[in-house]
Amino acid sequence: MANSAMALMSLGLAAALLLSGAPAQKCDCPAGYCCSQFGYCGTTSAYCAGSGGGGGGGGGSGSGGLSSNVTDAFFNGIKSQSSGGCAGQSFYTRQAFLTAARMYPAFGSGSSGAGKREIAAFFAHVTHETGHLCYIEEINGASHSYCDQTFTQWPCYPGASYHGRGPLPFTFNYNYGPAGQSIGFDGLRSPQTVAQDPVVSFKAALWFWMTNVHGVLPQGFGATTRALNGAVECDGKNTAQMNARLGYYQDYCRQLGVDAGGNLTC
């Protein structure tokens, strides 16, 4: 998320995501989403210029139901495809994910099929962003400026770097501030916590997911790609990256024994 919110570019993969409002038509966002001035979709004030939006938790089956789907074999099967020297090998754990997911009981809930598709979609994007749970931080992220001083409610602090971190790496002070407020850490003064505490790291990823992606799941996997990185990968812009995400999603759906559904591309 450089020039945006998801540090794809440096976690070995492609571009970046969240920001401040412009009409949704600019980047063809899903219904109910706003387009930031940088061309990314979202529901928070950073995208919608004060109109609010987003949201997490509520309802659902919590991590109990997740544990039967996100098994050791499933989770470690993703990690096993990354290099043994990766920082993420010892950082990301299934237990950290399940602990974090208790904060978001709506994640992976609903009907059995819908819940499994959400799990598959989440981990497809995580796999793509982190190189199979290899990277914890955006490569050379600290060399970029991710301070937007127009968001005075989320002031940048001297020495703090708001580069991409975690399984779904977001950037900028206006993401770290509300993420920290929601999760319970000082995202503005200590953004590095996302790369130091694996539970906080997964909570941050799930916060971002529930705020910006969860609501478009009924529209198909293609809508999740558009919500995360549509300006870079959708509408023929980078089909290789789009199809890489889709390949992971289809693989994880097969592993979870669920149909991938329709509307898979963007």
mmCIF file of C-alpha atoms in Angstrom:
data_model
loop_
_atom_site.group_PDB
_atom_site.id
_atom_site.type_symbol
_atom_site.label_atom_id
_atom_site.label_comp_id
_atom_site.label_asym_id
_atom_site.label_seq_id
_atom_site.Cartn_x
_atom_site.Cartn_y
_atom_site.Cartn_z
ATOM 1 C CA MET A 1 0.000 0.000 0.000
ATOM 2 C CA ALA A 2 2.304 2.769 -1.098
ATOM 3 C CA ASN A 3 0.315 5.723 -2.363
ATOM 4 C CA SER A 4 -2.399 3.664 -0.760
ATOM 5 C CA ALA A 5 -2.838 1.042 1.811
ATOM 6 C CA MET A 6 -1.530 -2.375 0.999
ATOM 7 C CA ALA A 7 2.220 -2.283 0.379
ATOM 8 C CA LEU A 8 1.934 -4.866 -2.387
ATOM 9 C CA MET A 9 4.764 -3.313 -4.245
ATOM 10 C CA SER A 10 7.357 -4.144 -1.686
ATOM 11 C CA LEU A 11 6.207 -7.298 -0.074
ATOM 12 C CA GLY A 12 7.418 -8.735 -3.330
ATOM 13 C CA LEU A 13 4.221 -8.123 -5.187
ATOM 14 C CA ALA A 14 2.521 -5.034 -6.371
ATOM 15 C CA ALA A 15 1.224 -1.557 -5.316
ATOM 16 C CA ALA A 16 -0.645 -0.025 -2.303
ATOM 17 C CA LEU A 17 -3.960 1.096 -0.968
ATOM 18 C CA LEU A 18 -6.168 3.522 1.223
ATOM 19 C CA LEU A 19 -6.893 7.268 1.088
ATOM 20 C CA SER A 20 -9.089 10.287 0.813
ATOM 21 C CA GLY A 21 -12.341 10.735 -1.005
ATOM 22 C CA ALA A 22 -13.292 11.030 -4.662
ATOM 23 C CA PRO A 23 -16.286 9.684 -6.530
ATOM 24 C CA ALA A 24 -16.564 5.891 -6.647
ATOM 25 C CA GLN A 25 -16.858 5.962 -10.432
ATOM 26 C CA LYS A 26 -13.196 6.949 -10.744
ATOM 27 C CA CYS A 27 -11.988 3.421 -9.988
ATOM 28 C CA ASP A 28 -15.224 1.480 -10.444
ATOM 29 C CA CYS A 29 -15.549 0.511 -6.778
ATOM 30 C CA PRO A 30 -18.176 -1.977 -5.624
ATOM 31 C CA ALA A 31 -21.538 -0.592 -4.543
ATOM 32 C CA GLY A 32 -21.325 1.240 -1.230
ATOM 33 C CA TYR A 33 -17.594 1.964 -1.537
ATOM 34 C CA CYS A 34 -15.798 5.253 -2.211
ATOM 35 C CA CYS A 35 -12.770 5.858 -4.380
ATOM 36 C CA SER A 36 -9.827 7.665 -2.807
ATOM 37 C CA GLN A 37 -7.954 10.447 -4.538
ATOM 38 C CA PHE A 38 -5.329 7.839 -5.371
ATOM 39 C CA GLY A 39 -7.822 5.472 -6.987
ATOM 40 C CA TYR A 40 -8.467 2.855 -4.282
ATOM 41 C CA CYS A 41 -11.743 1.558 -2.872
ATOM 42 C CA GLY A 42 -12.823 1.731 0.762
ATOM 43 C CA THR A 43 -15.509 2.784 3.198
ATOM 44 C CA THR A 44 -13.686 4.852 5.813
ATOM 45 C CA SER A 45 -13.365 8.633 5.894
ATOM 46 C CA ALA A 46 -9.935 8.326 4.297
ATOM 47 C CA TYR A 47 -11.754 7.181 1.153
ATOM 48 C CA CYS A 48 -15.065 8.974 1.503
ATOM 49 C CA ALA A 49 -13.904 12.360 2.823
ATOM 50 C CA GLY A 50 -15.731 12.169 6.119
ATOM 51 C CA SER A 51 -18.676 9.987 5.175
ATOM 52 C CA GLY A 52 -17.580 7.204 7.509
ATOM 53 C CA GLY A 53 -18.146 3.556 6.733
ATOM 54 C CA GLY A 54 -16.418 0.265 7.313
ATOM 55 C CA GLY A 55 -16.964 -1.883 10.323
ATOM 56 C CA GLY A 56 -15.866 -5.104 11.932
ATOM 57 C CA GLY A 57 -17.247 -7.765 14.188
ATOM 58 C CA GLY A 58 -20.704 -8.710 15.286
ATOM 59 C CA GLY A 59 -22.405 -12.076 15.134
ATOM 60 C CA GLY A 60 -20.793 -15.096 13.597
ATOM 61 C CA SER A 61 -19.212 -18.198 14.981
ATOM 62 C CA GLY A 62 -15.870 -16.834 16.186
ATOM 63 C CA SER A 63 -12.567 -18.701 16.110
ATOM 64 C CA GLY A 64 -14.103 -22.012 17.177
ATOM 65 C CA GLY A 65 -15.560 -22.582 13.727
ATOM 66 C CA LEU A 66 -12.405 -21.254 12.106
ATOM 67 C CA SER A 67 -10.164 -23.757 13.824
ATOM 68 C CA SER A 68 -11.813 -26.670 12.054
ATOM 69 C CA ASN A 69 -11.166 -25.020 8.682
ATOM 70 C CA VAL A 70 -7.883 -23.237 9.284
ATOM 71 C CA THR A 71 -6.128 -26.396 10.398
ATOM 72 C CA ASP A 72 -2.425 -26.839 11.046
ATOM 73 C CA ALA A 73 -2.156 -28.529 7.665
ATOM 74 C CA PHE A 74 -3.895 -25.629 5.899
ATOM 75 C CA PHE A 75 -1.945 -22.838 7.605
ATOM 76 C CA ASN A 76 1.443 -24.526 7.593
ATOM 77 C CA GLY A 77 0.879 -25.653 4.023
ATOM 78 C CA ILE A 78 0.966 -21.974 3.036
ATOM 79 C CA LYS A 79 4.100 -21.239 5.061
ATOM 80 C CA SER A 80 5.876 -24.315 3.754
ATOM 81 C CA GLN A 81 6.033 -22.767 0.289
ATOM 82 C CA SER A 82 8.159 -19.836 1.457
ATOM 83 C CA SER A 83 11.891 -19.849 2.078
ATOM 84 C CA GLY A 84 13.123 -21.263 5.350
ATOM 85 C CA GLY A 85 15.034 -18.044 5.953
ATOM 86 C CA CYS A 86 11.920 -15.843 5.841
ATOM 87 C CA ALA A 87 11.174 -13.708 8.885
ATOM 88 C CA GLY A 88 7.541 -14.738 8.651
ATOM 89 C CA GLN A 89 8.361 -18.406 9.184
ATOM 90 C CA SER A 90 8.763 -17.893 12.920
ATOM 91 C CA PHE A 91 6.473 -14.874 13.231
ATOM 92 C CA TYR A 92 3.165 -15.938 11.685
ATOM 93 C CA THR A 93 1.444 -18.802 13.508
ATOM 94 C CA ARG A 94 -1.941 -20.442 13.272
ATOM 95 C CA GLN A 95 -2.561 -19.786 16.959
ATOM 96 C CA ALA A 96 -1.845 -16.073 16.542
ATOM 97 C CA PHE A 97 -4.380 -15.968 13.706
ATOM 98 C CA LEU A 98 -7.057 -17.826 15.699
ATOM 99 C CA THR A 99 -6.473 -15.601 18.733
ATOM 100 C CA ALA A 100 -6.790 -12.460 16.606
ATOM 101 C CA ALA A 101 -9.918 -13.758 14.874
ATOM 102 C CA ARG A 102 -11.806 -13.868 18.187
ATOM 103 C CA MET A 103 -12.039 -10.096 17.890
ATOM 104 C CA TYR A 104 -13.908 -10.451 14.589
ATOM 105 C CA PRO A 105 -16.583 -13.135 15.007
ATOM 106 C CA ALA A 106 -18.238 -12.204 11.708
ATOM 107 C CA PHE A 107 -15.136 -13.304 9.830
ATOM 108 C CA GLY A 108 -15.645 -16.686 8.189
ATOM 109 C CA SER A 109 -19.202 -16.903 9.527
ATOM 110 C CA GLY A 110 -22.536 -17.250 7.749
ATOM 111 C CA SER A 111 -23.398 -20.392 5.854
ATOM 112 C CA SER A 112 -20.742 -23.081 5.699
ATOM 113 C CA GLY A 113 -19.982 -22.280 2.065
ATOM 114 C CA ALA A 114 -19.831 -18.519 2.544
ATOM 115 C CA GLY A 115 -17.592 -18.820 5.591
ATOM 116 C CA LYS A 116 -15.161 -21.116 3.821
ATOM 117 C CA ARG A 117 -15.049 -18.849 0.787
ATOM 118 C CA GLU A 118 -14.172 -15.912 3.015
ATOM 119 C CA ILE A 119 -11.351 -17.886 4.626
ATOM 120 C CA ALA A 120 -10.083 -18.920 1.202
ATOM 121 C CA ALA A 121 -10.276 -15.341 -0.088
ATOM 122 C CA PHE A 122 -8.509 -13.848 2.934
ATOM 123 C CA PHE A 123 -5.635 -16.293 2.789
ATOM 124 C CA ALA A 124 -5.385 -15.990 -0.995
ATOM 125 C CA HIS A 125 -4.710 -12.274 -0.643
ATOM 126 C CA VAL A 126 -2.431 -12.828 2.365
ATOM 127 C CA THR A 127 -0.439 -15.390 0.397
ATOM 128 C CA HIS A 128 -0.095 -12.990 -2.508
ATOM 129 C CA GLU A 129 0.880 -10.017 -0.333
ATOM 130 C CA THR A 130 3.428 -11.803 1.866
ATOM 131 C CA GLY A 131 4.914 -14.397 -0.472
ATOM 132 C CA HIS A 132 3.357 -17.347 1.391
ATOM 133 C CA LEU A 133 3.669 -15.714 4.814
ATOM 134 C CA CYS A 134 7.318 -14.868 4.215
ATOM 135 C CA TYR A 135 7.398 -11.080 4.616
ATOM 136 C CA ILE A 136 6.475 -9.153 7.759
ATOM 137 C CA GLU A 137 7.291 -5.662 6.484
ATOM 138 C CA GLU A 138 7.311 -3.809 3.214
ATOM 139 C CA ILE A 139 10.750 -4.065 1.620
ATOM 140 C CA ASN A 140 12.469 -0.680 1.864
ATOM 141 C CA GLY A 141 9.224 0.655 3.277
ATOM 142 C CA ALA A 142 10.886 3.066 5.672
ATOM 143 C CA SER A 143 12.370 4.897 2.695
ATOM 144 C CA HIS A 144 8.909 6.029 1.597
ATOM 145 C CA SER A 145 6.870 8.889 3.046
ATOM 146 C CA TYR A 146 3.519 7.652 4.300
ATOM 147 C CA CYS A 147 2.476 10.696 6.309
ATOM 148 C CA ASP A 148 -0.595 12.579 5.139
ATOM 149 C CA GLN A 149 -0.787 15.672 7.294
ATOM 150 C CA THR A 150 -4.238 16.585 6.018
ATOM 151 C CA PHE A 151 -5.635 13.938 8.392
ATOM 152 C CA THR A 152 -5.136 16.037 11.485
ATOM 153 C CA GLN A 153 -7.107 13.614 13.657
ATOM 154 C CA TRP A 154 -4.354 11.069 13.007
ATOM 155 C CA PRO A 155 -1.159 13.154 13.393
ATOM 156 C CA CYS A 156 2.178 11.733 12.304
ATOM 157 C CA TYR A 157 4.783 11.390 15.041
ATOM 158 C CA PRO A 158 8.496 12.151 14.626
ATOM 159 C CA GLY A 159 10.465 9.021 13.869
ATOM 160 C CA ALA A 160 7.391 6.874 13.184
ATOM 161 C CA SER A 161 7.229 5.067 9.856
ATOM 162 C CA TYR A 162 3.812 4.151 8.510
ATOM 163 C CA HIS A 163 4.972 1.674 5.877
ATOM 164 C CA GLY A 164 3.307 -1.649 5.193
ATOM 165 C CA ARG A 165 3.442 -4.346 7.833
ATOM 166 C CA GLY A 166 1.673 -7.617 8.534
ATOM 167 C CA PRO A 167 -0.370 -10.133 6.500
ATOM 168 C CA LEU A 168 -2.393 -7.470 4.666
ATOM 169 C CA PRO A 169 0.071 -4.584 4.837
ATOM 170 C CA PHE A 170 -1.507 -1.142 4.915
ATOM 171 C CA THR A 171 0.254 2.203 4.991
ATOM 172 C CA PHE A 172 -0.217 5.804 6.138
ATOM 173 C CA ASN A 173 -1.028 7.455 9.438
ATOM 174 C CA TYR A 174 -4.766 7.537 8.678
ATOM 175 C CA ASN A 175 -4.791 3.728 8.634
ATOM 176 C CA TYR A 176 -2.461 3.062 11.552
ATOM 177 C CA GLY A 177 -4.377 5.525 13.736
ATOM 178 C CA PRO A 178 -7.851 3.982 13.464
ATOM 179 C CA ALA A 179 -6.464 0.445 13.340
ATOM 180 C CA GLY A 180 -4.643 1.017 16.616
ATOM 181 C CA GLN A 181 -7.675 2.663 18.170
ATOM 182 C CA SER A 182 -9.851 -0.288 17.218
ATOM 183 C CA ILE A 183 -7.393 -3.024 18.140
ATOM 184 C CA GLY A 184 -5.874 -1.474 21.235
ATOM 185 C CA PHE A 185 -2.328 -0.319 20.445
ATOM 186 C CA ASP A 186 -0.808 3.078 19.690
ATOM 187 C CA GLY A 187 -0.765 2.918 15.930
ATOM 188 C CA LEU A 188 0.525 6.465 15.530
ATOM 189 C CA ARG A 189 3.389 6.424 18.016
ATOM 190 C CA SER A 190 4.249 2.730 17.713
ATOM 191 C CA PRO A 191 3.220 1.441 14.271
ATOM 192 C CA GLN A 192 6.072 -1.070 14.456
ATOM 193 C CA THR A 193 3.937 -3.105 16.866
ATOM 194 C CA VAL A 194 2.235 -4.643 13.829
ATOM 195 C CA ALA A 195 5.561 -6.227 12.886
ATOM 196 C CA GLN A 196 6.492 -7.184 16.435
ATOM 197 C CA ASP A 197 3.398 -8.845 17.893
ATOM 198 C CA PRO A 198 1.930 -11.621 15.709
ATOM 199 C CA VAL A 199 -1.525 -11.381 17.287
ATOM 200 C CA VAL A 200 -1.671 -7.618 16.720
ATOM 201 C CA SER A 201 -0.389 -8.243 13.204
ATOM 202 C CA PHE A 202 -3.294 -10.556 12.369
ATOM 203 C CA LYS A 203 -5.757 -8.271 14.166
ATOM 204 C CA ALA A 204 -4.571 -5.401 11.981
ATOM 205 C CA ALA A 205 -5.030 -7.505 8.853
ATOM 206 C CA LEU A 206 -8.504 -8.577 9.942
ATOM 207 C CA TRP A 207 -9.425 -4.991 10.851
ATOM 208 C CA PHE A 208 -8.465 -3.918 7.352
ATOM 209 C CA TRP A 209 -10.352 -6.854 5.836
ATOM 210 C CA MET A 210 -13.545 -6.353 7.817
ATOM 211 C CA THR A 211 -13.494 -2.608 7.140
ATOM 212 C CA ASN A 212 -12.832 -2.745 3.421
ATOM 213 C CA VAL A 213 -13.444 -6.215 1.980
ATOM 214 C CA HIS A 214 -15.903 -8.293 4.023
ATOM 215 C CA GLY A 215 -18.904 -6.390 2.726
ATOM 216 C CA VAL A 216 -18.230 -7.175 -0.939
ATOM 217 C CA LEU A 217 -17.793 -10.931 -0.520
ATOM 218 C CA PRO A 218 -21.301 -11.727 -1.836
ATOM 219 C CA GLN A 219 -20.224 -10.163 -5.136
ATOM 220 C CA GLY A 220 -17.533 -12.798 -5.682
ATOM 221 C CA PHE A 221 -13.782 -13.049 -5.340
ATOM 222 C CA GLY A 222 -13.231 -10.525 -8.114
ATOM 223 C CA ALA A 223 -14.848 -7.851 -5.958
ATOM 224 C CA THR A 224 -12.359 -8.527 -3.156
ATOM 225 C CA THR A 225 -9.458 -8.008 -5.549
ATOM 226 C CA ARG A 226 -11.048 -4.784 -6.763
ATOM 227 C CA ALA A 227 -11.533 -3.571 -3.195
ATOM 228 C CA LEU A 228 -7.905 -4.284 -2.315
ATOM 229 C CA ASN A 229 -5.981 -3.342 -5.434
ATOM 230 C CA GLY A 230 -8.431 -2.695 -8.228
ATOM 231 C CA ALA A 231 -6.754 0.410 -9.614
ATOM 232 C CA VAL A 232 -3.591 -1.585 -10.241
ATOM 233 C CA GLU A 233 -4.850 -5.046 -11.203
ATOM 234 C CA CYS A 234 -8.444 -4.828 -12.488
ATOM 235 C CA ASP A 235 -9.898 -3.887 -15.876
ATOM 236 C CA GLY A 236 -6.969 -5.436 -17.731
ATOM 237 C CA LYS A 237 -4.289 -3.410 -15.923
ATOM 238 C CA ASN A 238 -2.308 -6.320 -14.456
ATOM 239 C CA THR A 239 -4.007 -9.615 -15.191
ATOM 240 C CA ALA A 240 -0.980 -11.659 -14.108
ATOM 241 C CA GLN A 241 -1.224 -10.378 -10.530
ATOM 242 C CA MET A 242 -5.008 -10.667 -10.540
ATOM 243 C CA ASN A 243 -4.812 -14.261 -11.773
ATOM 244 C CA ALA A 244 -2.151 -15.112 -9.202
ATOM 245 C CA ARG A 245 -4.555 -14.128 -6.432
ATOM 246 C CA LEU A 246 -7.330 -16.088 -8.125
ATOM 247 C CA GLY A 247 -5.157 -19.181 -8.379
ATOM 248 C CA TYR A 248 -4.513 -19.158 -4.647
ATOM 249 C CA TYR A 249 -8.206 -18.643 -3.967
ATOM 250 C CA GLN A 250 -9.256 -21.566 -6.138
ATOM 251 C CA ASP A 251 -6.629 -23.788 -4.535
ATOM 252 C CA TYR A 252 -7.770 -22.881 -1.014
ATOM 253 C CA CYS A 253 -11.419 -23.403 -1.953
ATOM 254 C CA ARG A 254 -10.491 -26.906 -3.134
ATOM 255 C CA GLN A 255 -8.673 -27.574 0.122
ATOM 256 C CA LEU A 256 -11.696 -26.398 2.126
ATOM 257 C CA GLY A 257 -14.122 -28.387 -0.030
ATOM 258 C CA VAL A 258 -16.193 -25.462 -1.232
ATOM 259 C CA ASP A 259 -17.143 -24.152 -4.660
ATOM 260 C CA ALA A 260 -15.285 -20.962 -5.578
ATOM 261 C CA GLY A 261 -18.510 -19.269 -6.735
ATOM 262 C CA GLY A 262 -18.890 -16.845 -9.624
ATOM 263 C CA ASN A 263 -17.529 -13.429 -10.570
ATOM 264 C CA LEU A 264 -13.954 -14.478 -9.911
ATOM 265 C CA THR A 265 -12.093 -11.813 -11.865
ATOM 266 C CA CYS A 266 -12.190 -8.047 -12.079
#
